[in-house]
Short mmCIF file of C-alpha atoms in Angstrom, two decimals:
data_model
loop_
_atom_site.label_atom_id
_atom_site.label_comp_id
_atom_site.label_asym_id
_atom_site.label_seq_id
_atom_site.Cartn_x
_atom_site.Cartn_y
_atom_site.Cartn_z
CA MET A 1 73.56 92.39 44.23
CA PRO A 2 74.68 88.57 44.44
CA ASN A 3 78.13 87.45 45.35
CA LEU A 4 79.16 85.51 42.06
CA GLY A 5 81.96 83.24 42.80
CA GLY A 6 84.04 85.93 44.61
CA GLY A 7 85.46 86.10 48.35
CA ALA A 8 83.74 88.00 51.39
CA LYS A 9 84.03 91.92 51.42
CA CYS A 10 87.19 93.67 52.80
CA ALA A 11 86.04 95.07 56.39
CA ALA A 12 88.33 98.16 55.29
CA CYS A 13 88.02 98.39 51.79
CA GLU A 14 84.79 96.85 50.55
CA LYS A 15 86.21 94.81 47.78
CA THR A 16 86.26 91.21 47.76
CA VAL A 17 88.63 89.34 49.41
CA TYR A 18 90.03 86.28 47.65
CA HIS A 19 90.74 82.90 50.06
CA ALA A 20 94.23 83.36 48.75
CA GLU A 21 94.93 87.28 50.28
CA GLU A 22 92.26 86.66 53.27
CA VAL A 23 93.37 87.52 56.85
CA GLN A 24 90.48 87.11 59.42
CA CYS A 25 89.92 89.29 62.46
CA ASN A 26 86.93 89.18 64.84
CA GLY A 27 84.52 87.23 62.00
CA ARG A 28 85.49 90.21 59.56
CA SER A 29 87.54 89.62 56.05
CA PHE A 30 90.25 91.74 55.49
CA HIS A 31 93.28 92.03 52.31
CA LYS A 32 96.26 91.23 53.76
CA THR A 33 97.00 94.80 52.63
CA CYS A 34 94.43 96.27 54.24
CA PHE A 35 95.56 94.36 57.83
CA ILE A 36 96.82 97.71 58.86
CA CYS A 37 96.72 99.78 62.21
CA MET A 38 94.39 102.62 61.88
CA GLY A 39 96.48 105.12 63.70
CA CYS A 40 99.64 104.25 62.54
CA ARG A 41 99.26 102.26 59.54
CA LYS A 42 101.84 99.73 60.02
CA GLY A 43 100.75 96.27 58.77
CA LEU A 44 99.50 94.02 61.71
CA ASP A 45 99.65 90.20 62.04
CA SER A 46 98.06 87.97 64.64
CA THR A 47 100.37 88.46 67.27
CA THR A 48 100.14 92.40 66.82
CA VAL A 49 96.51 93.00 66.32
CA ALA A 50 94.20 94.56 69.12
CA ALA A 51 90.17 95.03 67.86
CA HIS A 52 88.10 97.42 69.34
CA GLU A 53 84.59 96.79 67.98
CA SER A 54 84.92 97.35 63.86
CA GLU A 55 88.48 98.80 64.54
CA ILE A 56 91.66 97.25 64.36
CA TYR A 57 95.10 98.67 65.79
CA CYS A 58 98.59 97.65 66.63
CA LYS A 59 99.23 97.19 70.19
CA SER A 60 100.52 100.21 71.12
CA CYS A 61 98.22 102.80 69.02
CA TYR A 62 95.32 100.40 70.89
CA GLY A 63 97.11 101.42 74.39
CA LYS A 64 97.19 105.17 73.86
CA LYS A 65 93.46 105.27 72.82
CA TYR A 66 91.68 102.75 74.90
CA GLY A 67 94.26 102.13 77.77
CA PRO A 68 94.16 103.24 81.33
CA LYS A 69 95.08 106.63 81.62
CA GLY A 70 96.82 109.46 84.11
CA TYR A 71 99.98 109.53 85.80
CA GLY A 72 102.13 106.64 85.83
CA TYR A 73 100.10 105.22 82.32
CA GLY A 74 102.64 105.68 79.16
CA GLN A 75 104.06 108.95 80.17
CA GLY A 76 105.44 108.73 83.97
CA ALA A 77 108.02 105.88 85.21
CA GLY A 78 105.97 103.17 83.77
CA ALA A 79 106.53 104.05 80.11
CA LEU A 80 108.87 102.24 78.30
CA SER A 81 111.46 103.98 77.03
CA SER A 82 112.89 104.28 73.22
CA ASP A 83 115.67 106.32 74.33
CA PRO A 84 119.10 105.64 74.31
CA PRO A 85 120.35 104.51 77.73
CA ARG A 86 122.41 107.95 79.63
CA TYR A 87 125.20 107.52 81.83
CA ALA A 88 125.49 109.91 84.70
CA GLY A 89 129.17 110.30 84.83
CA LEU A 90 130.25 106.62 83.61
CA GLN A 91 131.76 105.58 80.51
CA PRO A 92 129.78 102.71 78.93
CA GLN A 93 132.02 99.94 78.97
CA GLU A 94 133.62 98.45 75.94
CA SER A 95 132.10 95.40 74.87
CA LYS A 96 134.67 92.33 74.91
CA PRO A 97 134.86 89.55 72.41
CA ARG A 98 132.46 86.72 73.55
CA PRO A 99 134.29 83.03 73.51
CA ALA A 100 133.40 80.94 71.00
CA SER A 101 130.41 78.82 71.63
CA SER A 102 130.53 75.18 72.98
CA ASN A 103 127.65 74.66 70.53
CA SER A 104 129.36 75.00 67.02
CA SER A 105 126.12 74.12 65.56
CA GLU A 106 124.70 77.04 66.70
CA THR A 107 127.24 79.46 65.82
CA LYS A 108 127.41 78.06 62.55
CA SER A 109 123.65 78.14 61.82
CA SER A 110 123.85 82.37 63.31
CA GLN A 111 126.51 82.91 60.65
CA LYS A 112 124.78 81.10 58.10
CA PHE A 113 121.38 82.83 58.46
CA GLY A 114 122.83 86.43 59.46
CA CYS A 115 121.97 86.92 63.53
CA SER A 116 123.97 88.87 65.49
CA ASP A 117 121.62 89.15 68.18
CA ARG A 118 121.56 87.91 71.24
CA CYS A 119 118.74 87.35 73.79
CA PRO A 120 120.16 89.16 77.18
CA ARG A 121 118.03 86.82 79.19
CA CYS A 122 119.04 83.27 78.19
CA SER A 123 122.02 84.90 75.44
CA LYS A 124 121.09 82.73 73.08
CA ALA A 125 120.47 84.08 69.11
CA VAL A 126 117.30 85.81 68.45
CA TYR A 127 115.82 85.77 65.01
CA ALA A 128 113.65 87.88 63.31
CA ALA A 129 110.31 85.74 63.56
CA GLU A 130 110.77 85.70 67.20
CA LYS A 131 112.20 89.20 68.07
CA VAL A 132 110.59 91.19 70.53
CA MET A 133 112.30 94.53 71.28
CA GLY A 134 112.60 96.08 75.04
CA ALA A 135 114.99 98.19 76.50
CA GLY A 136 116.68 98.35 73.39
CA LYS A 137 118.01 95.23 73.34
CA PRO A 138 116.50 92.03 71.29
CA TRP A 139 114.34 89.30 73.24
CA HIS A 140 112.81 85.74 72.52
CA LYS A 141 108.96 86.46 72.98
CA THR A 142 108.85 83.22 75.76
CA CYS A 143 112.01 85.51 77.31
CA PHE A 144 110.10 88.74 77.17
CA ARG A 145 109.07 88.34 81.04
CA CYS A 146 109.08 90.32 84.05
CA ALA A 147 112.25 89.78 85.72
CA LEU A 148 110.68 89.43 89.39
CA CYS A 149 107.24 87.53 88.80
CA ALA A 150 108.05 86.07 85.67
CA LYS A 151 104.44 87.27 84.06
CA SER A 152 104.73 87.69 80.23
CA LEU A 153 104.87 90.88 78.85
CA ASP A 154 104.03 93.20 75.83
CA SER A 155 104.39 96.79 74.69
CA THR A 156 101.72 98.17 77.10
CA THR A 157 102.36 96.28 80.73
CA VAL A 158 106.43 96.27 79.93
CA THR A 159 108.83 99.10 81.97
CA ASP A 160 112.37 98.76 82.19
CA LYS A 161 115.05 99.72 84.69
CA GLU A 162 119.01 99.14 83.79
CA GLY A 163 118.76 96.76 80.94
CA GLU A 164 116.18 94.66 82.97
CA LEU A 165 112.29 94.10 82.06
CA TYR A 166 109.77 94.41 84.91
CA CYS A 167 105.84 94.66 85.01
CA LYS A 168 104.02 97.93 86.00
CA VAL A 169 103.38 96.32 88.89
CA CYS A 170 106.46 94.88 90.26
CA TYR A 171 108.36 98.34 88.62
CA ALA A 172 105.91 100.01 90.90
CA LYS A 173 106.61 98.05 94.24
CA HIS A 174 110.38 97.95 93.81
CA PHE A 175 111.39 101.27 92.16
CA GLY A 176 108.68 103.88 92.80
CA PRO A 177 108.10 106.23 95.54
CA LYS A 178 108.15 104.68 99.16
CA GLY A 179 106.51 106.16 102.24
CA PHE A 180 103.13 106.64 104.13
CA GLY A 181 100.60 107.12 101.75
CA LEU A 182 102.05 105.27 98.41
CA GLY A 183 100.82 102.30 99.19
CA ASN A 184 104.14 100.97 101.35
CA ALA A 185 103.58 100.89 105.30
CA ALA A 186 106.18 103.56 106.81
CA MET A 187 108.58 102.65 109.14
CA LEU A 188 107.79 103.88 112.26
CA GLU A 189 110.23 103.58 115.58
#
């Protein structure tokens, strides 16, 4: 049947996709409403999509389904924790009010646009369009990097310890098990 004046067919629902509602991924067209993760059904965009053959996933579901398997990948110490931090005998310190910023235009714009989140790395306001969550805190996409090697991170490569972000390699090197046979030379005297 000829395509009379319509657009391409949606890869998800196979109905006509017109230009105004089209999203393209891997050479295929989707309606904006059909561009959702096949695992968790969350809406996707160009920064959150991960394609595998003809399937589209969010990065989290893609990592769970096609990422590396085994100890330390997604379940052990290398997993991103979404649990609130636990305090071992310590009381959380009360938050002290921050002194007024010397940059009054930043403060005014933060108040004007309703932004109260601050990036732990640079201490500047984090707006919704640039927000990435990690270690229970909002980060700028550009600040969402390993504290040791400065490698850019995403939800499948980030680990956190005491509110700081690390890539899996640096985390394992600095906080993982140590000793003979675990990748670190044993100290012999």
